[in-house]
mmCIF file of C-alpha atoms in Angstrom:
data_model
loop_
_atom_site.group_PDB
_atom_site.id
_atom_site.type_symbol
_atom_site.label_atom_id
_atom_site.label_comp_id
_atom_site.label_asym_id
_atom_site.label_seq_id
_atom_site.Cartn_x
_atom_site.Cartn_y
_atom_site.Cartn_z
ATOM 1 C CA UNK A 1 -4.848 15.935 -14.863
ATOM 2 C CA UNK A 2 -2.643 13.518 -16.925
ATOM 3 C CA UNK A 3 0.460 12.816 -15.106
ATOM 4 C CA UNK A 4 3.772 12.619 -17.644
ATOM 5 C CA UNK A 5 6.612 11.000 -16.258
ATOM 6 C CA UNK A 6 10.029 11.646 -17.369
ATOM 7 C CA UNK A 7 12.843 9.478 -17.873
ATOM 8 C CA UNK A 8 14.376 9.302 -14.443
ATOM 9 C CA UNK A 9 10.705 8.510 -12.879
ATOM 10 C CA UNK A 10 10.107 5.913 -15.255
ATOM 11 C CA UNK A 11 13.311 4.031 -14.246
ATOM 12 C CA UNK A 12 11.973 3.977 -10.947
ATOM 13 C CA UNK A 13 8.308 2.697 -12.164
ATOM 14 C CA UNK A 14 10.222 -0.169 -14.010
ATOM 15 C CA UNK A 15 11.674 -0.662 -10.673
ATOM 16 C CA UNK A 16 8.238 -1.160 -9.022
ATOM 17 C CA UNK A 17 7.330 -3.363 -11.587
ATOM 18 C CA UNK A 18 9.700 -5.582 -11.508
ATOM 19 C CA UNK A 19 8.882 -6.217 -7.541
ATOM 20 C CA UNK A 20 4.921 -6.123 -9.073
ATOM 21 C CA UNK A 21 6.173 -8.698 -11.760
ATOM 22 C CA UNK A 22 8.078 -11.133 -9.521
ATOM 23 C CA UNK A 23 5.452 -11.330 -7.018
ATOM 24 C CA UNK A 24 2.742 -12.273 -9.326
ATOM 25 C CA UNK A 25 5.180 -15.283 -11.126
ATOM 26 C CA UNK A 26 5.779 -16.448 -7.610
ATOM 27 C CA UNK A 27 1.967 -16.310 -6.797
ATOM 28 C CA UNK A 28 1.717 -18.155 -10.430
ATOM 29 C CA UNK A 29 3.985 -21.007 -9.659
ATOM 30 C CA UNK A 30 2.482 -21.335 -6.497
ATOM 31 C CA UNK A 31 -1.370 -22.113 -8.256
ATOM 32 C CA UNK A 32 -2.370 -25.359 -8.340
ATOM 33 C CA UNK A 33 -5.576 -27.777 -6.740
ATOM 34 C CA UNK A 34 -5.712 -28.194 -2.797
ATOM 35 C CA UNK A 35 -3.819 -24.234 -2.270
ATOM 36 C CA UNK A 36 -5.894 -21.697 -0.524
ATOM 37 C CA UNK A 37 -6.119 -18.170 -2.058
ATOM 38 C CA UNK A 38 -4.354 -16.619 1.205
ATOM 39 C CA UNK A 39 -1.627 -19.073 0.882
ATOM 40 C CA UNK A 40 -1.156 -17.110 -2.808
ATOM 41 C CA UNK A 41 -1.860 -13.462 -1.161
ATOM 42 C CA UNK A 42 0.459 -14.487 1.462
ATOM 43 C CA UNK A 43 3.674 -15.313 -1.206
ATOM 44 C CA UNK A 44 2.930 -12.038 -2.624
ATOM 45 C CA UNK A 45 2.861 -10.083 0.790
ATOM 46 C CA UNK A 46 6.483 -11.610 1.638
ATOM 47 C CA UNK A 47 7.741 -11.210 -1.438
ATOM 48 C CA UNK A 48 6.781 -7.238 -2.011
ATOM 49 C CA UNK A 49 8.224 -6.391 1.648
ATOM 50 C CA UNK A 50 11.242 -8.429 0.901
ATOM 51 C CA UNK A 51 12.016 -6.101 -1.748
ATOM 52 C CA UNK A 52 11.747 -3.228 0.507
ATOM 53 C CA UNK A 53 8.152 -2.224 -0.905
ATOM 54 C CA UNK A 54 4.355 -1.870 0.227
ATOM 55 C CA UNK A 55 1.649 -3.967 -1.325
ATOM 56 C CA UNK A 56 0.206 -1.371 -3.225
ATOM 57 C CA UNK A 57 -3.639 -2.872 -2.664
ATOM 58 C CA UNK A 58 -3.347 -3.402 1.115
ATOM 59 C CA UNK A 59 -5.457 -1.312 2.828
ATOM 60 C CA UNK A 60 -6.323 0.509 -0.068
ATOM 61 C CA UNK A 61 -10.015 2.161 0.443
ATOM 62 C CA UNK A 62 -9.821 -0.672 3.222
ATOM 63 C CA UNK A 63 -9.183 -3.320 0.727
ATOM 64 C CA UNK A 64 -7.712 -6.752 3.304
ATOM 65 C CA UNK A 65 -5.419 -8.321 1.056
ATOM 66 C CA UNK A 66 -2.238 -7.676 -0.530
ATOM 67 C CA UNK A 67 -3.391 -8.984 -4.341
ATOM 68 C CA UNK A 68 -7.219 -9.466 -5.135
ATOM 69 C CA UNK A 69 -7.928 -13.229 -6.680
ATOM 70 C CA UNK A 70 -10.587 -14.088 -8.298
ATOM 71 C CA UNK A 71 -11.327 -17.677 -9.272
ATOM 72 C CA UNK A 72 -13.954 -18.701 -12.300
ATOM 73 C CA UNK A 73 -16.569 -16.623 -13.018
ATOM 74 C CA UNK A 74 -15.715 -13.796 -10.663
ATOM 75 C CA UNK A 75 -13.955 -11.140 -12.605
ATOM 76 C CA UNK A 76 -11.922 -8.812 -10.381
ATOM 77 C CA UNK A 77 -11.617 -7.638 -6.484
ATOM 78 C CA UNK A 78 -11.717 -11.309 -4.997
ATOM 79 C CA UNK A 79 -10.281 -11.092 -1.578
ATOM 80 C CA UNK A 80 -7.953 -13.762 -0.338
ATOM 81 C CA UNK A 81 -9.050 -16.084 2.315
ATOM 82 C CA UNK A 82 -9.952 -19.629 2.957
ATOM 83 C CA UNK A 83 -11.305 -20.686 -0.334
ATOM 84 C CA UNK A 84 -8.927 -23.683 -1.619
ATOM 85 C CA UNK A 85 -8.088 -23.857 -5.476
ATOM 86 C CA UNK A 86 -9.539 -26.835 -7.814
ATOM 87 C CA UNK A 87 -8.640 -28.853 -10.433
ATOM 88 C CA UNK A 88 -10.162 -26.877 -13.518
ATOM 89 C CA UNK A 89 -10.491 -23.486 -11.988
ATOM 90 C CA UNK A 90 -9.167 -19.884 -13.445
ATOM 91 C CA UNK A 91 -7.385 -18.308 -11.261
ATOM 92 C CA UNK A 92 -6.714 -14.384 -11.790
ATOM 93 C CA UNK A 93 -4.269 -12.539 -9.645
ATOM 94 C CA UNK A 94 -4.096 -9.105 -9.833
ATOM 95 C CA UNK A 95 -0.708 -7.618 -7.845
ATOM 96 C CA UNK A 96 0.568 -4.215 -7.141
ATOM 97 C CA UNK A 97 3.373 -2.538 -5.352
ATOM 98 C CA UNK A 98 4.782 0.627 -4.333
ATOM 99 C CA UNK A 99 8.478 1.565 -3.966
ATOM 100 C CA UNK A 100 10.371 4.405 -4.281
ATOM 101 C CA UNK A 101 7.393 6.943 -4.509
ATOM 102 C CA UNK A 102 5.902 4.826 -7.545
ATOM 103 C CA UNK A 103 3.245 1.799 -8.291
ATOM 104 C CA UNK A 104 3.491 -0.989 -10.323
ATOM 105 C CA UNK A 105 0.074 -3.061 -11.246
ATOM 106 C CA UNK A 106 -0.282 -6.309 -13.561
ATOM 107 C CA UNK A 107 -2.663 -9.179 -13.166
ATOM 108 C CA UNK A 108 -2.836 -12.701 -15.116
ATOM 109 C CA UNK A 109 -4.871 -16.027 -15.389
ATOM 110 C CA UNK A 110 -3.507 -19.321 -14.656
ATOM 111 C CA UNK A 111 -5.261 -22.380 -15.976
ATOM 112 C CA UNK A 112 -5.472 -24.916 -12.763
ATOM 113 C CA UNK A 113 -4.334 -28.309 -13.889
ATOM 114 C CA UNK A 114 -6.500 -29.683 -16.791
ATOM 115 C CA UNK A 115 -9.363 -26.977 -18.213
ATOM 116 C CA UNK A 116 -12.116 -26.888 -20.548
ATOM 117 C CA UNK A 117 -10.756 -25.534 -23.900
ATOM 118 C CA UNK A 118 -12.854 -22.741 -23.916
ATOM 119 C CA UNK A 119 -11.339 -21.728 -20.406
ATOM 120 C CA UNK A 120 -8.279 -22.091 -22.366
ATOM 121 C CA UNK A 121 -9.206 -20.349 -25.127
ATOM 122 C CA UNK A 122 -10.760 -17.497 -23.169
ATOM 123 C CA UNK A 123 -7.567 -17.251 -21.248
ATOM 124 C CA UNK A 124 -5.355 -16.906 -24.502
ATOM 125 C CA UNK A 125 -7.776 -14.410 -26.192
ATOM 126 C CA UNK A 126 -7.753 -12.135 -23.540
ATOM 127 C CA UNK A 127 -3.500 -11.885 -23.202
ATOM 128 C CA UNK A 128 -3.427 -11.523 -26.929
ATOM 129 C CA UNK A 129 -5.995 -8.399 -26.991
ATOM 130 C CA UNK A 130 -3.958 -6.901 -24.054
ATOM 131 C CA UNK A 131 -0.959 -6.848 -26.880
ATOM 132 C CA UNK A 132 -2.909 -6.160 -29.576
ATOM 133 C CA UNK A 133 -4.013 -2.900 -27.322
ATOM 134 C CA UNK A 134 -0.870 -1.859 -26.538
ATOM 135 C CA UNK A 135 0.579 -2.266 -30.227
ATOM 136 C CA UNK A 136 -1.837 1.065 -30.433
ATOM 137 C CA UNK A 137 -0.353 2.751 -27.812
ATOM 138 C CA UNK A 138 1.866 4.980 -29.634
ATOM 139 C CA UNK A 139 2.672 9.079 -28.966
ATOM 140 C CA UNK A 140 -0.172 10.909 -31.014
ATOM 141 C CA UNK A 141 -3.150 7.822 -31.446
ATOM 142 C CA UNK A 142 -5.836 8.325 -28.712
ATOM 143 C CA UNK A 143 -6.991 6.377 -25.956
ATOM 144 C CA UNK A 144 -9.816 5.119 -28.264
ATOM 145 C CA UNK A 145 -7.276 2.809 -30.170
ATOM 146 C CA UNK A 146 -6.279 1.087 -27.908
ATOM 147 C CA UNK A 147 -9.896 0.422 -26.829
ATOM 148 C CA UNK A 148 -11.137 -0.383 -30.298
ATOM 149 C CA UNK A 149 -8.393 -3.152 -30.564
ATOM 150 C CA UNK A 150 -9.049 -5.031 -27.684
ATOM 151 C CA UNK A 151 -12.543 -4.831 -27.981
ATOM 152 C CA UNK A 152 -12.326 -5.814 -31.746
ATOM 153 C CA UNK A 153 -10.488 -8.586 -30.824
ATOM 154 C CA UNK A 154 -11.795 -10.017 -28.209
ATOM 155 C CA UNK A 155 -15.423 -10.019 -29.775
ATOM 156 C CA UNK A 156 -13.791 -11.858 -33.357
ATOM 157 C CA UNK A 157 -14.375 -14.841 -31.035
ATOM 158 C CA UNK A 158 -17.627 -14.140 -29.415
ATOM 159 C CA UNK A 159 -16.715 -13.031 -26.380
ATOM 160 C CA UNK A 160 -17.315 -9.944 -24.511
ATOM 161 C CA UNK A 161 -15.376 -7.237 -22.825
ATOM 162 C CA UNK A 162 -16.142 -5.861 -18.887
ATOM 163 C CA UNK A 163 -17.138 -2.119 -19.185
ATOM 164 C CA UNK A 164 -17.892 -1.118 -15.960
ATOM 165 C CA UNK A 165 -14.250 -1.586 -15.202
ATOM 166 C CA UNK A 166 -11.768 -0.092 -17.418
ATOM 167 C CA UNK A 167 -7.793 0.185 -17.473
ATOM 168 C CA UNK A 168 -6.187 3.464 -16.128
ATOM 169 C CA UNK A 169 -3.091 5.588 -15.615
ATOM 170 C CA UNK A 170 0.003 4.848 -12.907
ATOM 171 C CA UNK A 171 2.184 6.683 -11.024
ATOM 172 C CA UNK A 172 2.958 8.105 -8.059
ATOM 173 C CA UNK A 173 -0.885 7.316 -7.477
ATOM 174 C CA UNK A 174 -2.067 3.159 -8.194
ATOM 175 C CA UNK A 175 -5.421 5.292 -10.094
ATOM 176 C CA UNK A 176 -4.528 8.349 -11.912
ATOM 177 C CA UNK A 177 -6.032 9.703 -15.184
ATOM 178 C CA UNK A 178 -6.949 8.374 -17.771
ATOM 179 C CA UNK A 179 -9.062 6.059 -18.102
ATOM 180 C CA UNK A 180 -8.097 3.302 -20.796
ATOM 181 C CA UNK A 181 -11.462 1.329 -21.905
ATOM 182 C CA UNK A 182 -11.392 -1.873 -23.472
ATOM 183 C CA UNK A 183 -13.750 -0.964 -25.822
ATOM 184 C CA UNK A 184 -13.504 2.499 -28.070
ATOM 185 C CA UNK A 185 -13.357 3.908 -31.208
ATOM 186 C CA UNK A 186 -10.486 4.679 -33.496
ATOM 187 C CA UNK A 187 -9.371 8.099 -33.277
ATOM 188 C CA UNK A 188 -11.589 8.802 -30.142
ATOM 189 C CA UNK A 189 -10.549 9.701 -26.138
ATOM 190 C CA UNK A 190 -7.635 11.404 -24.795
ATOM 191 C CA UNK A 191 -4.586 11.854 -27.089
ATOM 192 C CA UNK A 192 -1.472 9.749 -25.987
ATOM 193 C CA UNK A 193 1.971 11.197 -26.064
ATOM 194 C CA UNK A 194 5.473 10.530 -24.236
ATOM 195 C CA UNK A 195 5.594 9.792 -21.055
ATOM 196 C CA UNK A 196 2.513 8.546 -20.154
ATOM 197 C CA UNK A 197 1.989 5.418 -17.745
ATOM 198 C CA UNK A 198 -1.202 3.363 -18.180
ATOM 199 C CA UNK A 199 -2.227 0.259 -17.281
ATOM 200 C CA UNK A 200 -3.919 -1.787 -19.880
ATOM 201 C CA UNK A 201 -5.915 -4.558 -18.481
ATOM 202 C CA UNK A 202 -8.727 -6.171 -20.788
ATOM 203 C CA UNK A 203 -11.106 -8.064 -18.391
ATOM 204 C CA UNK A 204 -12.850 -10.441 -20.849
ATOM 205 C CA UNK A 205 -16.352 -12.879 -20.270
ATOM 206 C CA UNK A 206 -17.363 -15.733 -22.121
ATOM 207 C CA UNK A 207 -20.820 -14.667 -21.962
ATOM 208 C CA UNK A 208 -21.934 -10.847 -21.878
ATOM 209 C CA UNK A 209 -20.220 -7.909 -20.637
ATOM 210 C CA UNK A 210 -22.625 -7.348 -17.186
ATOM 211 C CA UNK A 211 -21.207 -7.939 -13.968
ATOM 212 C CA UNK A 212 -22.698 -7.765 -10.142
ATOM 213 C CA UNK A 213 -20.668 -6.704 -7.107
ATOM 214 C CA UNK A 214 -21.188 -9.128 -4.250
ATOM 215 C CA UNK A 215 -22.409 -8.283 -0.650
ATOM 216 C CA UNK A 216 -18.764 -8.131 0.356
ATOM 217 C CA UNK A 217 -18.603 -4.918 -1.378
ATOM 218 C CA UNK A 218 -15.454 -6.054 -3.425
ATOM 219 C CA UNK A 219 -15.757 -9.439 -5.175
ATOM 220 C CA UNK A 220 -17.167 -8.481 -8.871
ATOM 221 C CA UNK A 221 -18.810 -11.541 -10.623
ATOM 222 C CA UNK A 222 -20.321 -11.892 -14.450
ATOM 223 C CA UNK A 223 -23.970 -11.338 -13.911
ATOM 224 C CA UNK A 224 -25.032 -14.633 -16.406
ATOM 225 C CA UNK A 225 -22.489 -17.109 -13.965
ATOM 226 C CA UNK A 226 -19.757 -17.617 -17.054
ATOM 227 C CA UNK A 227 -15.963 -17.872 -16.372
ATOM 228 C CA UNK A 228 -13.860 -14.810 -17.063
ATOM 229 C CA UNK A 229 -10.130 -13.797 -17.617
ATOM 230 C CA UNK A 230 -7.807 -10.821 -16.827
ATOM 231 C CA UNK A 231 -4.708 -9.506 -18.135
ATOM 232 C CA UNK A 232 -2.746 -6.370 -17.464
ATOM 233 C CA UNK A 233 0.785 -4.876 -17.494
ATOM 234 C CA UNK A 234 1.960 -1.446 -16.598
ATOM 235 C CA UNK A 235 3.419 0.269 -19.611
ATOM 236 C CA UNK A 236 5.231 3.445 -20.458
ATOM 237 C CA UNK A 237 4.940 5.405 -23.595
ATOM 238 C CA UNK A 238 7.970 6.695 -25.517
ATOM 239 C CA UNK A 239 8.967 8.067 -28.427
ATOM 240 C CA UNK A 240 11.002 4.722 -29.116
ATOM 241 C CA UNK A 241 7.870 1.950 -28.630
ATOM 242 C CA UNK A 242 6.104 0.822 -25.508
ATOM 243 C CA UNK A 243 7.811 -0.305 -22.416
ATOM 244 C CA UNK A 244 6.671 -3.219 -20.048
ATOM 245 C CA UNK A 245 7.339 -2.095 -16.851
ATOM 246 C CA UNK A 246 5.739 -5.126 -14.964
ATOM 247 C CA UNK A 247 6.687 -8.149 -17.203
ATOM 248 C CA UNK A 248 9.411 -10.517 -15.988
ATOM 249 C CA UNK A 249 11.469 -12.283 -18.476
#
């Protein structure tokens, strides 16, 4: 079941994303060559709490950290430890927090020191498709617009877009219905209407679309070894345009 928020519970989500939203431009500021990913995960954890709020990953389905980061060619679920950041990495954090009965989730990639340009490129592509996504999400188009955008997109420059992981609904649950694809076809998938919380997150390779889960059960990596990029914000549906619940001016 689709869960549609009203206008009093999506006060509180921007709420939630704000805390979501600081704690990933913290981690962001904090990226650079010789810092260990749970140094980053750490910032984050002290952050969220300071606010009064949980770290919406920790613990979840026995997930360690409080943010998964995920460095080059591994895509998503990267769990914070001991590695130590380089000079030309990608570094994608992905952040979420709960307060006040809500979740906020958003991820991003930051560019360590000097990278290749199509590291650069890749990372630009894939925040432009999240927008060009969520310029779709409008009260009557379908889930399948929002899809076909991205995808459309994001393939205009020979990339490729993840599908074994996909976008979703937020709320009082981080994972609630629907599912939002970054792939699709126009006028295809659920209907959107007012109300309705999703994250959008396209999760774009250089090379193809396949991906591996490592022996750690969490860490997902591009089967073919090439770098890939992540962007998401949790947005709100209205009547009146989107709203960015997670971005931080």
């Amino acid at each position: 079941m689709i869960s549609v928020k009203n206008s009093e519970q999506i006060k509180l989500m921007k709420e939630a994303g704000r805390i979501t939203g600081e704690a990933l431009l913290l981690a962001g500021e904090a990226v650079k060559p010789g810092v260990t990913t749970k140094h980053l995960d750490t910032i984050i954890r002290r952050h969220i709490e300071s606010c009064g709020a949980k770290p919406s990953f920790l613990g979840y389905a026995g997930f360690p950290g409080s943010a998964c980061i995920s460095i080059n060619d591994q895509v998503i679920h990267g769990i914070p430890g001991s590695r130590v950041i380089e000079e030309g990495d990608i570094v994608k954090i992905d952040v979420g927090a709960y307060y006040k009965g809500f979740h906020g989730d958003s991820a991003n990639t930051f560019p360590v020191g000097h990278v290749s340009d199509e590291a650069s490129r890749l990372i630009e592509v894939t925040k432009e498709s999240f927008w060009r996504g969520i310029a779709e999400a409008k009260p009557g188009n379908r889930v399948g617009d929002i899809g076909f955008a991205v995808q459309s997109y994001v393939e205009s420059f020979g990339f490729s877009v993840v599908r074994r992981y996909v976008g979703h609904g937020v709320g009082e649950e981080l994972h609630e219905a629907p599912d939002v694809p970054n792939f699709g076809t126009r006028g295809r998938g659920v209907r959107l209407c007012a109300g309705m919380t999703i994250a959008v997150e396209p999760m774009v390779n250089i090379g193809g679309p396949d991906v591996n889960e490592l022996k750690d059960k969490w860490t997902v990596v591009t089967a073919d070894g090439s770098l890939s990029a992540h962007y998401e914000h949790t947005i709100a549906i209205t009547d009146n345009g989107v709203i960015v619940l997670t971005k931080v001016d």
